[in-house]
XYZ file of C-alpha atoms in Angstrom:
779
model
C -6.402 26.110 -2.252
C -5.423 28.041 -5.388
C -7.371 27.054 -8.448
C -6.402 28.024 -11.973
C -9.482 28.054 -14.158
C -10.235 29.402 -17.582
C -12.935 28.193 -19.981
C -10.374 27.537 -22.693
C -8.160 25.610 -20.295
C -11.155 23.593 -19.137
C -12.008 22.711 -22.732
C -8.381 21.953 -23.601
C -7.775 19.759 -20.542
C -10.856 17.689 -21.299
C -9.864 17.389 -24.937
C -6.329 16.270 -24.073
C -7.557 13.662 -21.628
C -10.151 12.270 -24.016
C -7.993 12.357 -27.143
C -6.964 8.919 -28.365
C -9.660 7.122 -26.364
C -12.576 7.499 -28.786
C -12.509 3.871 -29.803
C -14.198 0.632 -28.870
C -11.251 -1.422 -27.620
C -10.011 0.360 -24.497
C -8.562 -2.520 -22.460
C -4.853 -2.897 -23.102
C -4.384 0.665 -24.303
C -2.641 3.594 -22.537
C -5.843 5.555 -21.934
C -5.139 8.841 -20.074
C -6.730 8.947 -16.643
C -10.335 10.128 -16.735
C -10.076 11.533 -13.221
C -7.053 13.729 -13.869
C -8.909 16.689 -15.327
C -10.563 17.217 -11.913
C -7.221 17.286 -10.192
C -5.287 19.414 -12.671
C -8.090 21.998 -12.674
C -8.328 22.076 -8.878
C -11.666 20.286 -8.586
C -10.642 17.344 -6.453
C -12.552 16.939 -3.195
C -10.194 15.965 -0.422
C -10.892 15.745 3.295
C -9.842 19.308 4.064
C -12.148 20.608 1.299
C -15.197 19.433 3.270
C -16.807 22.305 5.149
C -20.179 22.133 6.892
C -22.083 24.982 8.634
C -21.597 25.173 12.445
C -18.512 22.983 12.203
C -16.224 22.570 15.185
C -12.519 21.839 14.832
C -10.640 19.325 16.969
C -7.043 19.553 18.090
C -5.228 16.876 20.084
C -2.649 17.363 22.806
C 0.015 14.699 22.392
C 2.537 13.242 24.756
C 6.075 14.662 24.620
C 7.342 11.517 26.355
C 7.782 8.025 24.958
C 7.059 6.368 28.295
C 5.499 8.072 31.293
C 2.714 7.922 33.847
C 0.112 10.649 33.673
C -0.030 12.056 37.206
C -2.674 14.689 36.439
C -4.284 16.669 33.615
C -5.867 20.099 34.049
C -7.713 21.289 30.928
C -9.444 24.276 32.516
C -6.895 26.722 31.143
C -7.835 25.744 27.589
C -11.388 27.081 27.976
C -10.691 30.384 26.290
C -12.610 32.468 23.751
C -13.730 30.317 20.838
C -13.167 27.017 22.675
C -16.267 24.861 23.158
C -14.777 21.942 25.073
C -11.537 20.497 26.408
C -11.639 16.834 27.352
C -9.361 14.177 28.841
C -9.298 10.430 28.482
C -11.345 10.005 31.643
C -14.204 11.937 30.024
C -13.955 10.547 26.478
C -12.994 6.915 26.942
C -15.922 6.105 29.250
C -18.323 6.932 26.414
C -16.879 4.611 23.771
C -15.174 1.334 23.125
C -11.599 0.935 22.015
C -9.840 0.888 18.664
C -10.063 -2.161 16.429
C -6.598 -3.704 16.788
C -4.828 -6.937 15.943
C -5.362 -9.484 18.690
C -2.075 -10.781 20.130
C -1.920 -14.585 20.447
C -1.464 -14.128 24.176
C -2.327 -11.301 26.548
C -4.615 -8.363 25.772
C -4.074 -4.787 24.691
C -6.963 -2.302 24.794
C -6.357 0.989 22.978
C -8.691 3.887 23.765
C -8.879 7.233 21.903
C -7.028 9.157 24.635
C -4.297 7.809 26.889
C -5.204 7.245 30.523
C -2.750 6.473 33.256
C 0.220 5.952 30.978
C 1.629 7.058 27.622
C 3.696 4.711 25.499
C 5.032 6.764 22.586
C 5.779 10.363 21.697
C 2.703 11.662 19.896
C 0.090 9.575 21.733
C -3.018 11.760 22.268
C -3.880 12.609 25.888
C -6.502 15.382 25.516
C -8.685 16.986 22.869
C -9.963 20.526 22.351
C -13.012 21.556 20.314
C -13.067 25.100 18.986
C -14.939 27.295 16.536
C -11.716 27.884 14.632
C -8.860 25.401 14.027
C -6.212 27.912 15.078
C -7.971 28.733 18.351
C -8.077 25.007 19.084
C -4.384 24.512 18.488
C -3.496 27.591 20.538
C -5.635 26.314 23.424
C -3.515 23.167 23.678
C -0.715 25.291 25.128
C -2.873 26.019 28.195
C -3.486 22.391 29.160
C -1.323 21.371 32.095
C -0.184 17.758 32.220
C 2.075 16.388 34.914
C 4.042 13.318 33.836
C 6.153 10.912 35.831
C 8.823 9.898 33.340
C 9.512 6.182 32.884
C 12.521 4.712 31.122
C 11.680 4.074 27.465
C 12.963 1.265 25.278
C 13.202 1.931 21.546
C 15.366 -0.884 20.206
C 13.406 -4.136 19.721
C 16.427 -6.303 20.525
C 16.971 -4.471 23.801
C 13.237 -4.494 24.517
C 13.172 -8.304 24.315
C 15.978 -8.754 26.841
C 15.275 -9.576 30.502
C 15.080 -6.516 32.721
C 13.948 -4.111 30.007
C 11.254 -1.548 30.878
C 7.800 -3.141 30.602
C 5.494 -1.424 28.120
C 2.314 -3.502 28.673
C 1.660 -5.366 31.905
C 0.295 -8.388 30.022
C 3.648 -8.679 28.212
C 6.383 -8.492 30.861
C 9.039 -9.494 28.302
C 7.666 -7.042 25.697
C 7.319 -9.934 23.251
C 3.927 -9.781 21.572
C 4.328 -13.001 19.605
C 6.785 -15.544 18.291
C 5.855 -17.621 15.259
C 8.044 -20.579 14.328
C 7.582 -22.401 11.062
C 9.405 -25.501 9.807
C 8.853 -26.720 6.265
C 10.569 -29.802 4.897
C 13.520 -31.564 6.507
C 15.701 -28.637 7.533
C 18.275 -30.823 9.271
C 18.784 -32.913 6.148
C 19.172 -29.802 4.011
C 21.980 -28.518 6.211
C 23.638 -31.948 6.446
C 23.720 -32.203 2.652
C 25.115 -28.686 2.188
C 28.626 -28.068 0.896
C 28.592 -24.653 2.500
C 26.501 -22.575 4.893
C 26.320 -18.874 4.031
C 25.400 -16.466 6.827
C 23.756 -13.091 6.287
C 22.736 -10.408 8.755
C 20.312 -7.711 7.624
C 18.450 -4.725 9.005
C 15.485 -3.079 7.294
C 14.955 0.328 8.843
C 11.705 2.010 9.871
C 10.119 4.236 7.244
C 7.566 7.067 7.370
C 4.934 6.448 4.644
C 4.792 10.196 3.814
C 1.579 10.236 1.793
C 1.007 13.555 0.044
C -2.219 14.117 2.015
C -2.272 13.618 5.774
C -5.098 11.831 7.585
C -8.397 13.468 8.470
C -11.919 12.807 9.764
C -15.142 14.836 9.484
C -18.295 13.659 11.273
C -21.920 14.807 11.425
C -24.534 13.274 13.709
C -28.237 13.677 12.906
C -29.906 13.384 16.294
C -33.402 13.265 14.805
C -32.861 9.940 13.036
C -29.786 8.806 14.944
C -27.682 8.752 11.756
C -23.919 9.270 11.694
C -22.173 10.397 8.521
C -18.368 10.322 8.486
C -15.877 11.404 5.849
C -12.514 9.759 6.437
C -9.222 9.237 4.615
C -9.665 5.501 5.008
C -8.540 2.765 2.659
C -11.190 0.498 4.231
C -14.462 2.472 4.467
C -16.685 -0.552 5.114
C -14.396 -1.865 7.836
C -14.238 1.670 9.213
C -18.047 1.611 9.434
C -17.978 -1.658 11.377
C -15.252 -0.416 13.699
C -17.175 2.820 14.328
C -20.362 0.901 15.086
C -18.465 -1.305 17.512
C -16.780 1.612 19.289
C -19.837 3.885 19.572
C -22.628 1.332 19.922
C -24.478 2.561 16.823
C -25.933 0.048 14.333
C -23.992 -0.137 11.073
C -27.227 0.636 9.221
C -27.191 4.056 10.914
C -23.633 4.894 9.799
C -22.389 6.115 6.431
C -18.664 6.301 5.733
C -17.412 8.263 2.740
C -13.812 8.123 1.596
C -13.413 11.177 -0.649
C -10.466 11.785 -2.950
C -7.413 10.504 -1.080
C -3.959 11.908 -1.713
C -1.976 8.706 -1.282
C -1.893 6.221 1.563
C 0.551 3.325 0.940
C -1.082 1.339 3.750
C -0.866 4.076 6.381
C -4.612 4.784 6.122
C -5.740 1.230 6.882
C -5.360 1.186 10.673
C -8.050 2.295 13.113
C -6.651 5.365 14.846
C -7.588 7.206 18.073
C -8.942 10.151 16.082
C -11.184 7.808 14.080
C -13.114 7.032 17.255
C -12.872 10.430 18.942
C -14.187 12.627 16.111
C -17.465 10.733 15.481
C -17.981 10.486 19.256
C -17.494 14.251 19.687
C -19.921 14.990 16.839
C -22.505 12.838 18.623
C -21.793 14.411 22.024
C -22.001 18.034 20.905
C -24.572 17.677 18.107
C -22.403 19.662 15.742
C -20.170 18.693 12.807
C -16.586 18.065 13.923
C -13.482 18.138 11.748
C -9.898 17.102 12.340
C -7.100 17.173 9.785
C -3.656 15.958 10.725
C -0.671 18.288 10.534
C 2.483 17.047 8.857
C 4.239 16.924 12.236
C 1.457 14.727 13.592
C 1.720 12.556 10.506
C 5.380 11.864 11.276
C 4.834 11.022 14.939
C 1.302 9.567 15.110
C 0.546 7.812 11.818
C 1.855 4.261 11.508
C 5.350 3.658 10.200
C 6.447 0.833 7.922
C 9.106 -1.909 7.863
C 11.411 -2.050 10.923
C 12.888 -5.561 10.947
C 16.174 -7.357 11.460
C 17.065 -10.806 10.148
C 19.740 -13.393 10.809
C 19.885 -15.886 7.933
C 21.720 -19.104 7.182
C 21.607 -20.630 3.710
C 22.521 -24.265 3.063
C 23.964 -24.471 -0.456
C 25.837 -26.753 -2.811
C 29.067 -25.647 -4.431
C 27.277 -25.183 -7.755
C 24.983 -22.562 -6.181
C 21.894 -24.694 -5.627
C 19.886 -23.671 -2.569
C 18.880 -26.506 -0.245
C 17.464 -24.794 2.804
C 17.139 -21.529 4.672
C 17.080 -20.761 8.385
C 15.891 -17.261 9.281
C 15.337 -15.497 12.587
C 13.406 -12.270 12.112
C 12.847 -9.614 14.766
C 10.201 -6.978 14.090
C 9.601 -3.649 15.787
C 5.839 -3.364 16.436
C 5.896 -0.051 18.247
C 3.694 0.610 21.256
C 0.385 -0.957 20.185
C -0.839 -3.740 17.895
C -2.844 -1.559 15.508
C -4.786 -3.240 12.723
C -2.174 -5.023 10.507
C 0.684 -4.422 12.993
C 0.863 -8.157 13.744
C -0.467 -9.372 10.398
C 2.401 -7.839 8.411
C 5.361 -9.606 10.065
C 3.393 -12.832 10.380
C 3.183 -12.891 6.581
C 6.937 -12.692 5.979
C 7.705 -16.398 6.302
C 5.266 -17.566 3.634
C 7.051 -15.696 0.842
C 10.646 -16.350 1.950
C 11.237 -18.992 -0.774
C 10.880 -16.274 -3.411
C 11.312 -17.544 -6.977
C 13.264 -20.600 -5.915
C 12.804 -24.334 -5.346
C 13.785 -24.590 -1.703
C 13.718 -28.041 -0.134
C 13.416 -26.832 3.459
C 12.817 -23.667 5.454
C 12.901 -22.826 9.133
C 11.640 -19.403 10.094
C 11.132 -17.751 13.452
C 9.433 -14.345 13.539
C 9.234 -12.387 16.793
C 7.227 -9.191 17.242
C 8.382 -6.879 20.026
C 6.706 -3.866 21.604
C 8.783 -0.669 21.793
C 8.064 2.899 22.898
C 7.491 4.161 19.370
C 4.506 4.846 17.163
C 3.099 1.518 15.910
C 4.200 -0.024 12.653
C 1.676 -1.410 10.175
C 1.222 -2.052 6.473
C 3.421 -0.032 4.133
C 3.390 -0.633 0.370
C 4.035 -4.353 0.219
C 3.264 -5.257 3.840
C 5.588 -8.149 4.612
C 6.423 -9.126 1.046
C 9.168 -6.464 0.722
C 10.785 -7.855 3.867
C 10.577 -11.470 2.642
C 11.987 -10.706 -0.808
C 14.656 -8.421 0.610
C 15.845 -11.265 2.843
C 15.929 -13.966 0.152
C 17.404 -11.782 -2.595
C 20.129 -10.371 -0.398
C 20.892 -13.949 0.666
C 21.053 -15.252 -2.908
C 23.460 -12.475 -3.858
C 25.652 -13.263 -0.864
C 25.657 -16.946 -1.849
C 26.793 -16.011 -5.344
C 29.565 -13.819 -3.982
C 30.894 -16.394 -1.542
C 30.824 -19.161 -4.163
C 32.343 -16.986 -6.883
C 29.404 -17.538 -9.273
C 27.656 -14.821 -11.259
C 24.501 -13.763 -9.317
C 22.355 -14.075 -12.443
C 23.523 -17.659 -12.906
C 22.778 -18.620 -9.295
C 19.235 -17.391 -9.802
C 18.826 -19.343 -13.028
C 19.989 -22.551 -11.364
C 17.358 -22.227 -8.642
C 14.355 -20.787 -10.512
C 11.048 -22.612 -10.716
C 10.737 -23.508 -14.408
C 7.810 -22.316 -16.574
C 6.597 -25.903 -17.136
C 6.343 -26.459 -13.363
C 3.440 -24.026 -12.879
C 1.149 -24.054 -11.038
C 3.819 -24.653 -8.429
C 3.284 -25.226 -4.711
C 6.137 -23.824 -2.633
C 7.557 -25.399 0.484
C 5.441 -22.932 2.520
C 2.203 -23.865 0.758
C 1.738 -20.954 -1.632
C 0.450 -22.114 -5.024
C 2.118 -19.895 -7.619
C -0.347 -19.619 -10.486
C 1.888 -18.801 -13.440
C 5.350 -17.493 -14.136
C 8.403 -17.350 -16.330
C 11.124 -16.035 -14.062
C 14.020 -16.704 -16.421
C 12.359 -14.726 -19.204
C 12.025 -11.655 -16.973
C 15.646 -12.017 -15.813
C 16.952 -12.423 -19.356
C 15.013 -9.415 -20.577
C 16.268 -7.234 -17.730
C 19.872 -8.265 -18.352
C 19.505 -7.632 -22.073
C 17.962 -4.187 -21.574
C 20.618 -3.094 -19.091
C 23.462 -4.519 -21.228
C 24.671 -6.830 -18.492
C 27.651 -8.461 -20.220
C 29.053 -5.117 -21.336
C 28.522 -3.707 -17.823
C 30.535 -6.535 -16.311
C 33.383 -5.858 -18.743
C 33.219 -2.152 -17.943
C 33.230 -2.946 -14.220
C 36.508 -4.844 -14.526
C 38.041 -1.982 -16.454
C 36.950 0.617 -13.898
C 38.088 -1.509 -10.970
C 41.564 -1.575 -12.459
C 41.471 2.225 -12.145
C 40.237 2.148 -8.546
C 36.622 3.057 -9.351
C 33.696 1.354 -7.624
C 30.988 0.319 -10.089
C 28.329 -2.097 -8.894
C 25.565 -4.087 -10.551
C 22.734 -5.462 -8.442
C 20.002 -7.932 -9.358
C 16.743 -8.824 -7.666
C 14.311 -11.433 -8.978
C 11.090 -11.256 -7.024
C 7.680 -12.861 -6.770
C 4.864 -11.496 -4.666
C 1.303 -12.403 -3.791
C -1.882 -10.364 -4.203
C -5.613 -10.690 -4.785
C -6.484 -11.359 -1.145
C -9.958 -9.829 -0.990
C -13.329 -10.802 -2.489
C -14.814 -7.669 -4.029
C -18.321 -6.680 -5.168
C -19.374 -4.341 -7.965
C -22.625 -2.881 -9.272
C -23.004 -1.873 -12.900
C -26.056 -0.170 -14.353
C -27.062 1.544 -17.570
C -29.312 4.474 -16.712
C -32.286 5.648 -18.796
C -30.031 8.198 -20.490
C -27.674 5.469 -21.671
C -24.892 6.475 -19.277
C -23.172 3.683 -17.396
C -22.648 3.795 -13.636
C -20.086 1.550 -11.945
C -20.037 1.290 -8.148
C -17.156 -0.660 -6.649
C -16.463 -2.087 -3.214
C -12.829 -1.159 -3.615
C -11.421 2.323 -4.152
C -8.246 4.056 -5.345
C -6.030 6.493 -3.490
C -4.127 7.561 -6.567
C -3.804 4.364 -8.624
C -6.255 5.308 -11.392
C -8.974 2.637 -11.118
C -11.534 5.242 -12.118
C -10.055 4.878 -15.586
C -9.265 1.141 -15.529
C -12.757 0.183 -14.388
C -14.280 2.500 -17.000
C -12.168 0.798 -19.688
C -13.445 -2.622 -18.639
C -17.090 -1.538 -18.527
C -16.879 0.441 -21.778
C -15.392 -2.481 -23.693
C -17.871 -4.988 -22.303
C -20.915 -2.803 -22.911
C -19.738 -1.366 -26.231
C -20.029 2.273 -25.161
C -17.691 5.254 -25.055
C -15.475 5.515 -22.003
C -16.751 9.075 -21.643
C -20.199 7.633 -20.919
C -18.985 5.618 -17.918
C -19.011 7.027 -14.378
C -17.159 5.139 -11.675
C -18.041 5.711 -8.011
C -15.994 4.578 -5.032
C -15.792 4.907 -1.295
C -19.402 5.341 -0.146
C -20.806 2.655 2.138
C -24.394 3.754 1.429
C -24.087 2.776 -2.252
C -22.792 -0.766 -1.933
C -23.425 -3.135 0.944
C -19.857 -4.211 1.559
C -16.377 -3.903 0.148
C -12.809 -4.694 1.187
C -11.378 -1.278 0.356
C -7.927 -1.084 -1.195
C -4.663 -2.750 -0.206
C -2.467 -5.659 -1.179
C -2.506 -4.869 -4.939
C -6.024 -6.331 -5.150
C -7.872 -3.288 -6.485
C -7.730 -4.264 -10.164
C -7.374 -8.026 -9.762
C -10.424 -8.338 -7.512
C -12.310 -5.130 -8.230
C -11.714 -5.192 -11.975
C -12.892 -8.765 -12.354
C -16.028 -7.916 -10.354
C -16.726 -5.006 -12.725
C -16.166 -7.309 -15.699
C -18.567 -9.922 -14.355
C -21.295 -7.383 -13.545
C -20.839 -5.687 -16.938
C -21.242 -9.026 -18.705
C -24.547 -9.582 -16.905
C -25.766 -6.144 -17.996
C -24.585 -6.809 -21.537
C -26.681 -9.985 -21.627
C -29.729 -7.978 -20.540
C -29.071 -5.376 -23.244
C -28.824 -8.053 -25.903
C -32.036 -9.759 -24.786
C -33.994 -6.513 -24.859
C -32.436 -5.398 -28.159
C -33.282 -8.788 -29.671
C -36.936 -8.142 -28.818
C -36.738 -4.656 -30.348
C -34.951 -5.818 -33.525
C -36.787 -9.117 -33.856
C -33.514 -11.019 -33.819
C -31.744 -13.546 -31.664
C -29.379 -12.231 -28.927
C -26.503 -14.291 -30.309
C -26.863 -12.526 -33.669
C -26.299 -9.072 -32.144
C -23.239 -7.005 -31.320
C -22.700 -3.754 -29.412
C -20.349 -1.155 -30.879
C -20.160 2.589 -30.472
C -23.174 2.697 -28.170
C -25.446 0.901 -30.642
C -26.764 -2.643 -30.791
C -26.927 -3.992 -34.323
C -27.436 -7.224 -36.193
C -24.043 -8.661 -37.144
C -23.341 -7.862 -40.777
C -26.376 -5.547 -40.988
C -25.257 -2.375 -39.215
C -28.279 -0.375 -40.415
C -30.584 -2.614 -38.410
C -29.782 -1.241 -34.960
C -30.958 0.550 -31.851
C -28.970 2.689 -29.448
C -28.087 1.543 -25.951
C -30.079 4.526 -24.731
C -33.180 3.307 -26.542
C -32.734 -0.107 -24.988
C -32.369 1.524 -21.547
C -35.545 3.553 -22.034
C -37.456 0.358 -22.692
C -35.814 -1.408 -19.749
C -37.067 1.257 -17.359
C -40.608 1.455 -18.785
C -42.708 -1.217 -17.021
C -45.682 -0.517 -19.284
C -43.740 -1.470 -22.421
C -41.375 -4.073 -21.053
C -42.131 -7.489 -22.575
C -43.063 -10.315 -20.263
C -40.219 -12.465 -19.044
C -37.637 -9.655 -19.203
C -36.348 -8.129 -15.998
C -36.971 -4.463 -15.183
C -33.923 -2.210 -15.454
C -30.387 -2.622 -16.737
C -28.316 -3.298 -13.672
C -26.426 -6.187 -12.156
C -24.383 -7.018 -9.099
C -21.384 -9.290 -8.986
C -19.035 -10.485 -6.300
C -15.648 -11.702 -7.461
C -13.942 -14.219 -5.192
C -10.307 -14.270 -6.310
C -7.664 -16.904 -6.025
C -4.282 -15.606 -5.016
C -2.134 -14.489 -7.902
C 1.621 -14.011 -8.045
C 3.214 -11.147 -9.998
C 6.954 -11.357 -10.540
C 9.881 -9.730 -12.267
C 13.553 -8.835 -12.210
C 15.037 -5.469 -11.317
C 18.627 -4.402 -12.034
C 20.463 -1.438 -10.539
C 23.735 0.087 -11.666
C 25.604 2.318 -9.215
C 28.976 3.957 -8.818
C 30.349 4.970 -5.434
C 32.617 7.904 -4.720
C 35.254 6.355 -2.469
C 36.124 9.729 -0.935
C 32.601 10.841 0.048
C 30.620 7.594 0.093
C 28.015 9.047 -2.232
C 26.145 6.407 -4.224
C 25.369 7.554 -7.746
C 22.564 5.496 -9.273
C 23.359 5.410 -12.962
C 20.466 3.292 -14.132
C 17.501 1.254 -12.982
C 15.880 -1.381 -15.186
C 12.643 -2.912 -13.991
C 11.042 -5.805 -15.853
C 7.727 -6.723 -14.248
C 5.085 -9.281 -15.122
C 1.613 -8.377 -13.893
C -0.270 -10.615 -16.305
C -2.478 -8.996 -18.922
C -2.400 -5.222 -18.668
C -5.604 -3.172 -18.711
C -3.792 0.164 -19.028
C -0.013 0.369 -19.657
C 0.030 4.036 -18.625
C -1.303 3.209 -15.172
C 1.111 0.292 -14.818
C 4.085 2.469 -15.678
C 2.975 5.074 -13.151
C 2.686 2.488 -10.406
C 6.062 0.935 -11.229
C 7.963 4.222 -11.358
C 6.294 5.567 -8.218
C 7.149 2.387 -6.353
C 10.696 2.494 -7.698
C 11.217 5.923 -6.173
C 10.015 4.645 -2.787
C 12.360 1.653 -3.042
C 15.206 3.987 -3.974
C 14.389 6.011 -0.876
C 14.445 2.921 1.339
C 17.801 1.798 -0.012
C 19.617 5.134 0.034
C 17.787 7.900 1.890
C 14.979 7.245 4.363
C 15.042 6.202 7.997
C 12.789 7.116 10.902
C 15.518 7.699 13.465
C 14.682 7.715 17.185
C 16.960 8.832 19.986
C 17.299 6.897 23.233
C 14.396 8.864 24.756
C 12.006 7.763 21.999
C 11.935 11.071 20.130
C 11.703 10.947 16.354
C 14.739 13.040 15.541
C 13.964 13.645 11.861
C 10.300 14.539 12.239
C 9.891 16.825 9.231
C 10.856 16.946 5.572
C 13.771 19.219 6.404
C 15.485 16.283 8.099
C 13.690 13.191 6.783
C 15.108 12.536 3.344
C 12.949 11.433 0.445
C 14.237 11.717 -3.125
C 13.104 14.602 -5.277
C 13.168 14.820 -9.066
C 16.842 15.789 -8.787
C 17.809 12.476 -7.181
C 15.702 10.190 -9.365
C 17.897 8.415 -11.939
C 17.018 7.050 -15.346
C 14.333 4.372 -14.862
C 13.495 1.927 -17.618
C 10.231 0.056 -17.067
C 9.631 -2.999 -19.257
C 7.242 -5.932 -19.032
C 6.793 -9.581 -19.837
C 3.263 -10.993 -19.954
C 2.245 -14.249 -18.311
C -1.544 -14.220 -17.935
C -3.084 -15.149 -14.606
C -5.908 -17.703 -14.475
C -8.698 -15.153 -13.969
C -11.102 -13.546 -16.476
C -8.953 -10.441 -16.952
C -5.712 -12.430 -16.849
C -4.406 -9.690 -14.566
C -2.073 -9.661 -11.588
C -1.390 -6.783 -9.209
C 1.347 -4.216 -9.806
C 0.956 -1.465 -7.192
C 3.578 -2.894 -4.846
C 5.877 -4.591 -7.359
C 8.690 -2.050 -7.277
C 8.751 -1.644 -3.497
C 8.920 -5.434 -3.213
C 11.585 -5.959 -5.858
C 13.905 -2.993 -6.193
C 15.414 -1.984 -2.832
C 17.551 -5.127 -2.587
C 18.773 -4.700 -6.168
C 20.190 -1.326 -5.133
C 21.763 -2.700 -1.960
C 23.161 -5.665 -3.905
C 24.652 -3.173 -6.360
C 26.344 -1.254 -3.550
C 27.745 -4.461 -2.044
C 28.918 -5.506 -5.515
C 30.694 -2.168 -5.939
C 32.412 -2.582 -2.567
C 33.326 -6.240 -3.142
C 37.015 -5.479 -3.980
C 37.273 -3.968 -0.485
C 35.794 -7.071 1.144
C 32.835 -5.074 2.479
C 29.530 -6.700 3.409
C 26.417 -4.530 3.764
C 24.077 -5.223 6.682
C 22.220 -1.948 7.293
C 20.246 0.527 5.253
C 19.870 3.290 4.242
C 23.140 3.614 2.392
C 23.538 7.342 2.850
C 26.885 8.898 1.925
C 27.942 8.851 5.575
C 26.942 5.221 6.142
C 28.638 4.136 2.917
C 31.745 6.160 3.753
C 31.944 4.297 7.084
C 31.645 0.961 5.274
C 34.507 1.895 2.959
C 36.613 2.755 5.983
C 35.367 -0.324 7.877
C 34.147 1.743 10.819
């Protein structure tokens, strides 16, 4: 790692990051991220920065076949200079339990750290080498001899579900892991009353999450006390601790999990992976620290992928555009194993299919199919992007077939502001919303009426301009979250949270909340995440709950500490607590600022048992556990594209995103989340696809072939907001997944709108130049 450091730069970077935040009211202001100075000066501590004396390095041999029997493995050739051990599944798996996976509703799948007997996807680990040097370990893999008996793979979920397809798991002879059928309302009546039935076929391709930092695990076992310490790039450190205890037979009280700085995750660091079991086990077996850090190639082939669904939809509608009912059959590609969240993600699609609309009836059938590919799991949105993609593509198709403006069709079907809280046909209780306001603002910002006039003019000249709309609603706030807040004797504030960021900036947001509540400078607040020894339990981070759940827990704990400060200060100032206020780190009598004490002075008294008055609790700390109700962010996204009819290239001219995430703690963080998510949605619509050949090989398994947009491809993005407070103390809703849930279908709708004069309907993504060129030529 190259670090640029100079005392003047260090001073300047701190000054820049603290400028404009020396004030008492931090919440609601664009406070620069407190944590950024560590990163921009090279002081972040990521998994590969962790080095411990006598450390061994693990390397995994992975299957080159998607489906094969393992006839034999000979690891003796790997025992070369610098190699400590070379082990197979027979030696490792007998010493531990399996991975924590989703339980299928029927049958059973046990996943061990190393494959035994059979491999089911390219990249599945079959052997592990421990070496004194990471390069010696990787070189030693070349000397392991594995004999495989190739079996026919099946990589397409539709083909995998057909009779006679190769069987991946013996307990699932049809390769179907589950089928969930839901019927809400009178679906038959809805279709009888329809003037028209609109049919839509869609495919949402597989995606590689492509976090900046790959996965890694470091483990140390202290034999003397039987204590295991693990550093892991995990979004769920407390769950990771439980899973490790279960797999290794060690009490949770003897395990500490630390999630250090994490360079992105997007859901791909939730699952329990083979390496997560193997590395702690090897550290225990060999009584030495063991480290494994994933290569980028391994990340492509062995870390979970996202999305991977197909849908067949029928919409029952009236001639005026009103939606009556939806029938949807959804097929999802699970990959080879039901990792943690592999089943949960597709099972959640149906609940959010109504979107922003007042559906009378819904019939949904979701089928999850095993294939010979790396498992799928949560990826930024986790089921909500699929649901909103399906409904918003359907609404646009309804508008097109009825000849009604797509914005008007949405308006006619929206849930009205005075109808909230609103219970959908699927049972979700939307807390608050004003969908028409977000739509109107997006259309105004983009200049919708003028764009439509310009579109007609350009079409007369043979040019293909398209405008796409997506109005979305999502759900977040799934996890109860604890927090601990304390004021130390020095007057500094320490916040410990049961959630953690992997790039979102909660170190700043939580500090803003605590600083405002306690009346101190944000520079005097330290926020600590990701250490299971500091807080008894926590849900980690996912599902846009980090601020909604974690922030409200910090607020509640800070309020408890504030009450303690006021009670102690009242004793010191001979005043009543209700007559005091805290500003600028001092507690004073309202209207008499000279009669005051500092928060530090109050803390010194709080931690001095000999001086503490009777009836007042020792210390200035408090715990809180916030149990959230689900909350529902929403918004409207608009995309403007023009297509080159000769090359098929889609030029994105403008993106306008209007999101409503309730009250905003930090607009700067919100904008970062929205724009980052917008780029990922852009990639899904136009660039990315994990493409497998018929043998189960990931063809585009590196960034030379797997396309993600760079700064060159990113168009003008306008991020605006409306504000509809949620019914929680902060009034906040989640925002981390908003753009990946709302934008991709706006782009695809824009492409279909551009191609409408040609009578083209879009079913597949991504809309690369070649794929779009084929659509234009109806190939």
